[in-house]
Amino acid sequence: MEDMQAIILNRSNRKFWYIRYTVFFKNQESKTIEESTKVLKTEKTQKFMEQKYLPVWLARKKEEMQLSAKKSENFGYYCSIFLSNYKQNYDYQNAEYRANRILLQFGHVNIKKITKLDIKLWLNSLTHSQTGADLSKNSKLKYLRILHGIFEVAADDGVVKNFTYEIKLDAKKDRNTDAIKPFEKNEVLRLLSASRDQQKYGDLLHYYLGIAINQGMSPAEILALQLRDIDFVNQTISIQRNITKGKVKETKTKYRDRVIPIFDATLPYFEELVRQAYSKKSLWLFSNLDGSHLADIKDIRGDRLIVKNGKAIKNNTKWYKLLSDLGIEYRDLKNCRHTFAVSAIESKAFTMQEIANILGHSDLQMLIKHYAKYVENKAINADRKINLFGDTLGDTFKKVDFS
């Protein structure tokens, strides 16, 4: 704002005095607004309004607009607008999580003072909030896309140029954690045993782990299980929907829409969840106290990030607390599904196609792509005594002595 001018208006058909004021901006644009003073004409004369009221009002209005202008240059102000516009997006929860981490760094900074170097240095320093491991380049790009959106809002307001598209990240560093990191058998047994403590880890984490580790289902599929999906007679589960970010949806592909066996190890978990569902008068195996379905896996897992006094602290709720209490290296909850897959492969109790079908993979290539390191070089362990077709050439050729 460059300047402001105002006059008192006497609207003959109105009982209050009015003010018309014009705001002049540095870009030579202007904006005229008219508003009521809420001062009755019967109480104050026009002379009083012009000589006494107007100068005070004008000074106060200029101060308010200057404060508003300063506030509008705050990074956090534009971040809040970005999130409010983003709310209908299916990925809002992840966007909000990343935006909160960005706010910890830039929340109270004037957006005009943030440089490309500031953002690049911060992005390159990003680490996993639980493990402290360096984030992959792909993960950092997700944060950069949030910054694109926030700076775009500020650019629309004429405050800054959106330079974030010019930022190039450094090459990815080697990560010290694998995307797929299954739990060892002794870790599985400890997790299942300790998670029984509902006071520490919540009412549902134990049942979730029992199903995820023994059945290989995804978090979204487990949350969406209903009573009608469980067939105790044939000992099967019908998987036909998922729940993410509060929305119940159909499975992603026709391959994820499947019927899988309930394994003996999982039966007790399903029996107890069905009993609880009946007691809550709920359709859902995993539900709130009122019987409604859970909104997201974080209702079982806990939040990924905790902020106190403007600082991020290591999360220590539910799943994160369980790992910490047991001294087990942190990994994402999805590794329960990976644990089933790897254990199934190494058990040799299933064919690869059976495992792919249980997991809902479209083909064996997808299974091998995900778990290649657990499948490759397994041929060296094959039984040398296997003869698939019989000794059909045994009588035709003489055996050769290689000694």
Short mmCIF file of C-alpha atoms in Angstrom, two decimals:
data_model
loop_
_atom_site.label_atom_id
_atom_site.label_comp_id
_atom_site.label_asym_id
_atom_site.label_seq_id
_atom_site.Cartn_x
_atom_site.Cartn_y
_atom_site.Cartn_z
CA MET A 1 0.00 0.00 0.00
CA GLU A 2 1.37 3.39 -1.09
CA ASP A 3 -1.34 5.73 0.22
CA MET A 4 -4.98 5.98 1.29
CA GLN A 5 -7.60 8.70 0.94
CA ALA A 6 -11.09 8.84 2.46
CA ILE A 7 -14.21 11.02 2.61
CA ILE A 8 -17.40 11.07 4.72
CA LEU A 9 -20.61 10.34 2.81
CA ASN A 10 -24.13 11.42 3.71
CA ARG A 11 -26.44 8.82 2.22
CA SER A 12 -29.88 10.38 2.44
CA ASN A 13 -31.67 7.05 2.72
CA ARG A 14 -29.35 5.68 5.42
CA LYS A 15 -29.32 6.40 9.14
CA PHE A 16 -25.51 6.01 9.52
CA TRP A 17 -22.62 8.08 8.21
CA TYR A 18 -20.61 6.28 5.52
CA ILE A 19 -16.95 6.34 4.51
CA ARG A 20 -15.60 5.89 1.02
CA TYR A 21 -11.87 5.23 0.91
CA THR A 22 -9.42 4.52 -1.89
CA VAL A 23 -6.24 2.49 -1.43
CA PHE A 24 -3.35 3.29 -3.79
CA PHE A 25 -0.78 0.53 -4.40
CA LYS A 26 2.87 0.75 -5.48
CA ASN A 27 2.05 -0.83 -8.85
CA GLN A 28 -0.11 2.27 -9.59
CA GLU A 29 -3.32 0.30 -9.14
CA SER A 30 -6.06 1.44 -6.75
CA LYS A 31 -9.11 0.00 -5.02
CA THR A 32 -12.16 1.93 -3.75
CA ILE A 33 -14.34 0.63 -0.92
CA GLU A 34 -17.40 2.02 0.85
CA GLU A 35 -18.52 1.04 4.34
CA SER A 36 -20.74 2.20 7.20
CA THR A 37 -19.23 3.96 10.21
CA LYS A 38 -22.07 2.65 12.41
CA VAL A 39 -22.31 6.24 13.74
CA LEU A 40 -25.87 7.61 13.67
CA LYS A 41 -26.48 10.89 11.87
CA THR A 42 -28.64 11.93 14.79
CA GLU A 43 -25.66 11.63 17.14
CA LYS A 44 -22.82 13.36 15.19
CA THR A 45 -22.72 16.19 12.70
CA GLN A 46 -20.98 15.95 9.34
CA LYS A 47 -18.43 18.55 10.51
CA PHE A 48 -17.54 16.37 13.50
CA MET A 49 -17.24 13.30 11.26
CA GLU A 50 -14.92 15.08 8.84
CA GLN A 51 -12.73 16.93 11.34
CA LYS A 52 -12.64 14.58 14.35
CA TYR A 53 -13.76 11.09 13.34
CA LEU A 54 -12.17 10.74 9.89
CA PRO A 55 -8.51 11.50 10.79
CA VAL A 56 -8.58 8.93 13.63
CA TRP A 57 -10.34 6.34 11.47
CA LEU A 58 -7.89 6.89 8.60
CA ALA A 59 -4.83 6.48 10.83
CA ARG A 60 -6.22 3.29 12.36
CA LYS A 61 -7.21 1.89 8.95
CA LYS A 62 -3.73 2.52 7.51
CA GLU A 63 -2.16 0.72 10.46
CA GLU A 64 -4.50 -2.26 10.04
CA MET A 65 -3.74 -2.55 6.35
CA GLN A 66 -0.01 -2.27 6.92
CA LEU A 67 -0.19 -5.06 9.50
CA SER A 68 -2.30 -7.10 7.13
CA ALA A 69 0.23 -6.56 4.35
CA LYS A 70 3.03 -7.75 6.62
CA LYS A 71 0.99 -10.78 7.63
CA SER A 72 0.22 -11.60 4.01
CA GLU A 73 3.94 -11.79 3.27
CA ASN A 74 4.34 -14.46 5.93
CA PHE A 75 5.10 -17.91 4.46
CA GLY A 76 2.65 -19.54 6.88
CA TYR A 77 -0.17 -17.33 5.59
CA TYR A 78 0.22 -18.63 2.03
CA CYS A 79 0.72 -22.18 3.27
CA SER A 80 -2.66 -22.05 5.03
CA ILE A 81 -4.35 -20.83 1.82
CA PHE A 82 -2.65 -23.61 -0.18
CA LEU A 83 -3.86 -26.28 2.26
CA SER A 84 -7.41 -24.94 2.32
CA ASN A 85 -7.52 -25.10 -1.49
CA TYR A 86 -5.95 -28.58 -1.43
CA LYS A 87 -8.41 -30.05 1.05
CA GLN A 88 -10.55 -31.84 -1.52
CA ASN A 89 -7.53 -33.61 -2.99
CA TYR A 90 -7.28 -37.34 -2.30
CA ASP A 91 -3.69 -36.89 -1.10
CA TYR A 92 -4.52 -34.11 1.40
CA GLN A 93 -3.28 -35.97 4.48
CA ASN A 94 0.19 -36.49 3.01
CA ALA A 95 0.26 -32.90 1.75
CA GLU A 96 -0.68 -31.61 5.22
CA TYR A 97 2.04 -33.76 6.83
CA ARG A 98 4.71 -32.43 4.45
CA ALA A 99 3.43 -28.85 4.76
CA ASN A 100 3.73 -29.06 8.56
CA ARG A 101 7.37 -30.10 8.25
CA ILE A 102 7.98 -27.20 5.86
CA LEU A 103 6.28 -24.81 8.31
CA LEU A 104 8.72 -25.83 11.02
CA GLN A 105 11.48 -24.36 8.85
CA PHE A 106 9.82 -21.43 7.08
CA GLY A 107 6.52 -20.84 8.89
CA HIS A 108 7.32 -17.41 10.38
CA VAL A 109 9.63 -16.19 7.60
CA ASN A 110 8.69 -13.44 5.17
CA ILE A 111 8.15 -15.35 1.92
CA LYS A 112 9.94 -12.60 -0.04
CA LYS A 113 13.13 -13.30 1.91
CA ILE A 114 13.23 -17.04 1.19
CA THR A 115 15.81 -17.85 -1.51
CA LYS A 116 16.32 -20.80 -3.84
CA LEU A 117 19.43 -21.67 -1.85
CA ASP A 118 17.45 -21.68 1.43
CA ILE A 119 14.98 -24.19 0.00
CA LYS A 120 17.62 -26.35 -1.69
CA LEU A 121 19.75 -26.61 1.44
CA TRP A 122 16.70 -27.51 3.52
CA LEU A 123 15.48 -30.14 1.06
CA ASN A 124 18.91 -31.74 0.84
CA SER A 125 19.08 -31.92 4.64
CA LEU A 126 15.73 -33.71 5.01
CA THR A 127 15.82 -36.96 6.93
CA HIS A 128 13.25 -39.54 7.96
CA SER A 129 11.38 -38.23 11.00
CA GLN A 130 11.75 -41.57 12.83
CA THR A 131 15.05 -43.11 11.72
CA GLY A 132 17.10 -40.03 10.84
CA ALA A 133 18.01 -41.68 7.53
CA ASP A 134 18.45 -39.43 4.51
CA LEU A 135 15.28 -39.18 2.42
CA SER A 136 15.32 -40.40 -1.16
CA LYS A 137 15.33 -37.87 -3.99
CA ASN A 138 11.79 -38.95 -4.87
CA SER A 139 10.60 -38.17 -1.32
CA LYS A 140 12.29 -34.77 -1.40
CA LEU A 141 10.60 -33.98 -4.70
CA LYS A 142 7.25 -34.50 -2.98
CA TYR A 143 8.17 -31.74 -0.51
CA LEU A 144 9.30 -29.55 -3.40
CA ARG A 145 5.91 -30.00 -5.07
CA ILE A 146 4.23 -28.67 -1.91
CA LEU A 147 6.55 -25.65 -2.08
CA HIS A 148 5.56 -25.19 -5.74
CA GLY A 149 1.93 -24.88 -4.65
CA ILE A 150 2.58 -22.49 -1.75
CA PHE A 151 4.75 -20.15 -3.82
CA GLU A 152 2.17 -20.27 -6.62
CA VAL A 153 -0.43 -18.87 -4.20
CA ALA A 154 1.96 -16.06 -3.23
CA ALA A 155 2.71 -15.41 -6.92
CA ASP A 156 -1.02 -15.11 -7.61
CA ASP A 157 -1.11 -12.46 -4.88
CA GLY A 158 1.67 -10.54 -6.62
CA VAL A 159 4.07 -10.91 -3.69
CA VAL A 160 6.80 -13.09 -5.25
CA LYS A 161 7.83 -14.79 -8.46
CA ASN A 162 7.50 -18.58 -8.20
CA PHE A 163 11.13 -19.62 -8.61
CA THR A 164 10.66 -23.04 -7.03
CA TYR A 165 10.35 -24.72 -10.45
CA GLU A 166 13.96 -23.71 -11.09
CA ILE A 167 15.26 -25.67 -8.08
CA LYS A 168 17.19 -28.84 -8.97
CA LEU A 169 17.98 -31.34 -6.24
CA ASP A 170 21.33 -33.02 -5.77
CA ALA A 171 21.75 -36.66 -6.74
CA LYS A 172 20.25 -39.13 -4.28
CA LYS A 173 22.52 -40.31 -1.50
CA ASP A 174 22.73 -43.97 -0.61
CA ARG A 175 20.02 -44.74 1.89
CA ASN A 176 20.85 -46.78 4.96
CA THR A 177 17.41 -48.35 5.05
CA ASP A 178 15.70 -50.57 2.48
CA ALA A 179 12.19 -49.85 1.27
CA ILE A 180 11.41 -53.52 1.96
CA LYS A 181 12.73 -54.61 5.31
CA PRO A 182 10.81 -57.59 6.70
CA PHE A 183 10.84 -58.51 10.36
CA GLU A 184 12.77 -61.53 11.58
CA LYS A 185 10.78 -64.38 13.16
CA ASN A 186 11.86 -63.49 16.70
CA GLU A 187 10.86 -59.86 16.07
CA VAL A 188 7.42 -60.97 14.86
CA LEU A 189 6.85 -63.01 18.01
CA ARG A 190 7.93 -60.12 20.24
CA LEU A 191 5.72 -57.63 18.37
CA LEU A 192 2.67 -59.84 18.64
CA SER A 193 3.28 -60.54 22.32
CA ALA A 194 4.01 -56.98 23.44
CA SER A 195 1.20 -55.39 21.40
CA ARG A 196 -1.34 -57.15 23.65
CA ASP A 197 -0.85 -54.27 26.08
CA GLN A 198 -3.78 -52.12 24.91
CA GLN A 199 -3.13 -49.40 27.46
CA LYS A 200 0.23 -48.67 25.83
CA TYR A 201 -0.43 -49.42 22.19
CA GLY A 202 -4.17 -49.04 21.63
CA ASP A 203 -7.08 -51.47 21.34
CA LEU A 204 -6.51 -52.59 17.76
CA LEU A 205 -2.79 -52.71 16.99
CA HIS A 206 -2.39 -56.31 18.22
CA TYR A 207 -5.20 -57.58 15.99
CA TYR A 208 -3.94 -55.57 13.04
CA LEU A 209 -0.43 -57.02 13.34
CA GLY A 210 -1.76 -60.56 13.66
CA ILE A 211 -3.65 -60.22 10.39
CA ALA A 212 -1.11 -58.17 8.42
CA ILE A 213 1.83 -60.42 9.24
CA ASN A 214 -0.03 -63.71 8.75
CA GLN A 215 -2.23 -62.78 5.78
CA GLY A 216 -0.16 -60.27 3.78
CA MET A 217 -3.06 -57.83 3.34
CA SER A 218 -2.43 -54.11 2.90
CA PRO A 219 -3.38 -51.58 5.61
CA ALA A 220 -6.24 -50.14 3.52
CA GLU A 221 -7.66 -53.64 2.86
CA ILE A 222 -7.54 -54.64 6.51
CA LEU A 223 -9.32 -51.45 7.65
CA ALA A 224 -12.13 -52.12 5.14
CA LEU A 225 -12.98 -55.66 6.29
CA GLN A 226 -16.65 -56.23 7.12
CA LEU A 227 -18.41 -59.12 8.85
CA ARG A 228 -19.79 -60.38 5.54
CA ASP A 229 -16.25 -60.71 4.16
CA ILE A 230 -15.32 -63.43 6.66
CA ASP A 231 -16.42 -66.97 5.83
CA PHE A 232 -15.57 -69.26 8.75
CA VAL A 233 -17.17 -72.29 7.07
CA ASN A 234 -14.85 -72.20 4.07
CA GLN A 235 -12.17 -70.35 6.04
CA THR A 236 -11.80 -67.55 3.47
CA ILE A 237 -11.66 -63.76 3.28
CA SER A 238 -13.29 -61.78 0.48
CA ILE A 239 -11.30 -58.63 -0.28
CA GLN A 240 -13.31 -56.12 -2.29
CA ARG A 241 -12.74 -52.63 -0.88
CA ASN A 242 -10.24 -50.43 0.96
CA ILE A 243 -10.27 -47.41 3.26
CA THR A 244 -7.83 -44.52 2.93
CA LYS A 245 -8.11 -40.97 4.24
CA GLY A 246 -11.63 -41.55 5.49
CA LYS A 247 -13.04 -42.80 2.19
CA VAL A 248 -14.34 -46.30 1.45
CA LYS A 249 -13.42 -47.29 -2.09
CA GLU A 250 -13.37 -50.32 -4.31
CA THR A 251 -10.08 -52.20 -4.62
CA LYS A 252 -7.51 -50.63 -6.94
CA THR A 253 -7.57 -53.30 -9.66
CA LYS A 254 -9.37 -56.52 -10.52
CA TYR A 255 -6.37 -58.41 -9.15
CA ARG A 256 -6.78 -56.80 -5.72
CA ASP A 257 -10.43 -57.91 -5.67
CA ARG A 258 -9.87 -61.49 -4.51
CA VAL A 259 -10.73 -64.33 -2.14
CA ILE A 260 -7.88 -65.66 -0.01
CA PRO A 261 -7.65 -68.39 2.64
CA ILE A 262 -7.74 -67.62 6.35
CA PHE A 263 -4.66 -69.32 7.73
CA ASP A 264 -4.92 -71.15 11.03
CA ALA A 265 -2.60 -68.66 12.76
CA THR A 266 -5.02 -65.84 11.95
CA LEU A 267 -8.28 -67.50 12.98
CA PRO A 268 -8.17 -66.35 16.64
CA TYR A 269 -7.72 -62.72 15.54
CA PHE A 270 -10.71 -62.84 13.21
CA GLU A 271 -12.87 -64.63 15.78
CA GLU A 272 -12.19 -61.96 18.40
CA LEU A 273 -12.74 -59.07 15.98
CA VAL A 274 -16.06 -60.58 14.85
CA ARG A 275 -17.12 -60.90 18.48
CA GLN A 276 -16.22 -57.25 19.11
CA ALA A 277 -18.06 -56.13 15.97
CA TYR A 278 -21.26 -57.83 17.14
CA SER A 279 -20.94 -56.23 20.57
CA LYS A 280 -20.59 -52.77 18.95
CA LYS A 281 -23.38 -53.59 16.48
CA SER A 282 -20.92 -52.72 13.73
CA LEU A 283 -20.43 -53.98 10.18
CA TRP A 284 -16.70 -53.34 10.44
CA LEU A 285 -14.05 -55.59 12.00
CA PHE A 286 -11.92 -52.55 12.81
CA SER A 287 -14.13 -49.78 14.14
CA ASN A 288 -14.44 -46.91 16.58
CA LEU A 289 -16.33 -47.30 19.86
CA ASP A 290 -19.54 -46.18 18.15
CA GLY A 291 -19.14 -48.86 15.46
CA SER A 292 -18.17 -46.51 12.64
CA HIS A 293 -15.25 -47.49 10.43
CA LEU A 294 -11.79 -46.08 11.08
CA ALA A 295 -10.74 -43.18 8.87
CA ASP A 296 -7.16 -44.17 8.20
CA ILE A 297 -4.35 -46.48 9.28
CA LYS A 298 -3.01 -43.70 11.52
CA ASP A 299 -5.95 -44.46 13.86
CA ILE A 300 -4.11 -47.72 14.62
CA ARG A 301 -0.55 -46.66 13.90
CA GLY A 302 -0.51 -43.19 15.45
CA ASP A 303 0.55 -39.91 13.84
CA ARG A 304 3.83 -39.75 11.95
CA LEU A 305 4.88 -36.35 13.25
CA ILE A 306 4.43 -34.59 16.57
CA VAL A 307 5.07 -30.85 16.86
CA LYS A 308 5.51 -29.17 20.24
CA ASN A 309 6.35 -25.50 20.73
CA GLY A 310 7.12 -25.18 17.02
CA LYS A 311 9.59 -28.07 17.05
CA ALA A 312 9.28 -31.57 15.64
CA ILE A 313 9.91 -34.34 18.13
CA LYS A 314 10.30 -38.05 17.55
CA ASN A 315 6.93 -39.76 17.54
CA ASN A 316 6.43 -42.20 20.39
CA THR A 317 2.81 -43.31 20.02
CA LYS A 318 1.35 -46.76 19.32
CA TRP A 319 3.35 -48.42 16.53
CA TYR A 320 6.35 -46.15 17.00
CA LYS A 321 6.31 -46.68 20.75
CA LEU A 322 6.05 -50.45 20.31
CA LEU A 323 9.17 -50.57 18.15
CA SER A 324 11.03 -48.25 20.49
CA ASP A 325 10.06 -50.22 23.61
CA LEU A 326 11.23 -53.48 22.02
CA GLY A 327 14.45 -51.98 20.68
CA ILE A 328 13.49 -53.01 17.13
CA GLU A 329 14.83 -50.85 14.32
CA TYR A 330 12.16 -48.50 12.97
CA ARG A 331 10.40 -49.40 9.75
CA ASP A 332 7.08 -48.53 8.18
CA LEU A 333 3.99 -50.53 9.11
CA LYS A 334 3.70 -51.79 5.53
CA ASN A 335 6.67 -54.05 6.26
CA CYS A 336 4.21 -56.40 7.99
CA ARG A 337 2.89 -57.23 4.50
CA HIS A 338 6.47 -57.60 3.24
CA THR A 339 7.21 -59.92 6.15
CA PHE A 340 4.42 -62.26 5.06
CA ALA A 341 5.58 -62.21 1.43
CA VAL A 342 9.21 -62.95 2.20
CA SER A 343 8.35 -65.63 4.77
CA ALA A 344 5.96 -67.26 2.28
CA ILE A 345 8.67 -67.31 -0.41
CA GLU A 346 11.30 -68.75 1.91
CA SER A 347 8.94 -71.34 3.41
CA LYS A 348 8.51 -73.13 0.04
CA ALA A 349 4.97 -73.94 1.24
CA PHE A 350 3.44 -71.96 -1.64
CA THR A 351 4.01 -71.65 -5.36
CA MET A 352 5.04 -68.19 -6.53
CA GLN A 353 1.68 -67.82 -8.28
CA GLU A 354 -0.17 -68.61 -5.05
CA ILE A 355 1.79 -65.92 -3.23
CA ALA A 356 1.09 -63.42 -6.01
CA ASN A 357 -2.63 -64.22 -5.82
CA ILE A 358 -2.73 -63.86 -2.04
CA LEU A 359 -0.99 -60.47 -2.22
CA GLY A 360 -3.17 -59.30 -5.10
CA HIS A 361 -0.30 -58.85 -7.57
CA SER A 362 -1.30 -58.82 -11.21
CA ASP A 363 1.46 -61.23 -12.26
CA LEU A 364 4.64 -62.96 -11.15
CA GLN A 365 6.76 -60.18 -12.61
CA MET A 366 5.33 -57.79 -10.04
CA LEU A 367 6.08 -60.22 -7.21
CA ILE A 368 9.64 -60.79 -8.41
CA LYS A 369 10.20 -57.06 -8.89
CA HIS A 370 9.24 -56.38 -5.28
CA TYR A 371 11.05 -59.32 -3.73
CA ALA A 372 13.83 -60.09 -6.24
CA LYS A 373 16.58 -60.33 -3.63
CA TYR A 374 14.61 -63.02 -1.79
CA VAL A 375 13.89 -64.99 -4.98
CA GLU A 376 17.16 -64.77 -6.92
CA ASN A 377 19.81 -67.46 -6.59
CA LYS A 378 17.31 -69.85 -4.98
CA ALA A 379 17.96 -72.34 -7.82
CA ILE A 380 21.29 -73.28 -6.24
CA ASN A 381 19.33 -74.93 -3.41
CA ALA A 382 17.33 -77.18 -5.74
CA ASP A 383 17.24 -80.93 -5.05
CA ARG A 384 19.82 -82.58 -7.38
CA LYS A 385 17.97 -85.91 -7.26
CA ILE A 386 14.89 -84.60 -9.07
CA ASN A 387 14.29 -86.30 -12.42
CA LEU A 388 11.24 -84.71 -14.00
CA PHE A 389 10.94 -86.95 -17.05
CA GLY A 390 12.59 -90.27 -16.09
CA ASP A 391 15.85 -91.72 -17.44
CA THR A 392 14.66 -91.92 -21.06
CA LEU A 393 18.18 -91.92 -22.47
CA GLY A 394 19.68 -94.35 -19.99
CA ASP A 395 19.55 -97.38 -22.29
CA THR A 396 20.70 -95.51 -25.40
CA PHE A 397 24.05 -94.16 -24.33
CA LYS A 398 26.78 -95.69 -22.29
CA LYS A 399 27.65 -93.94 -19.12
CA VAL A 400 30.95 -92.04 -19.37
CA ASP A 401 33.59 -92.34 -16.74
CA PHE A 402 34.81 -88.81 -15.92
CA SER A 403 37.30 -89.93 -13.29
#
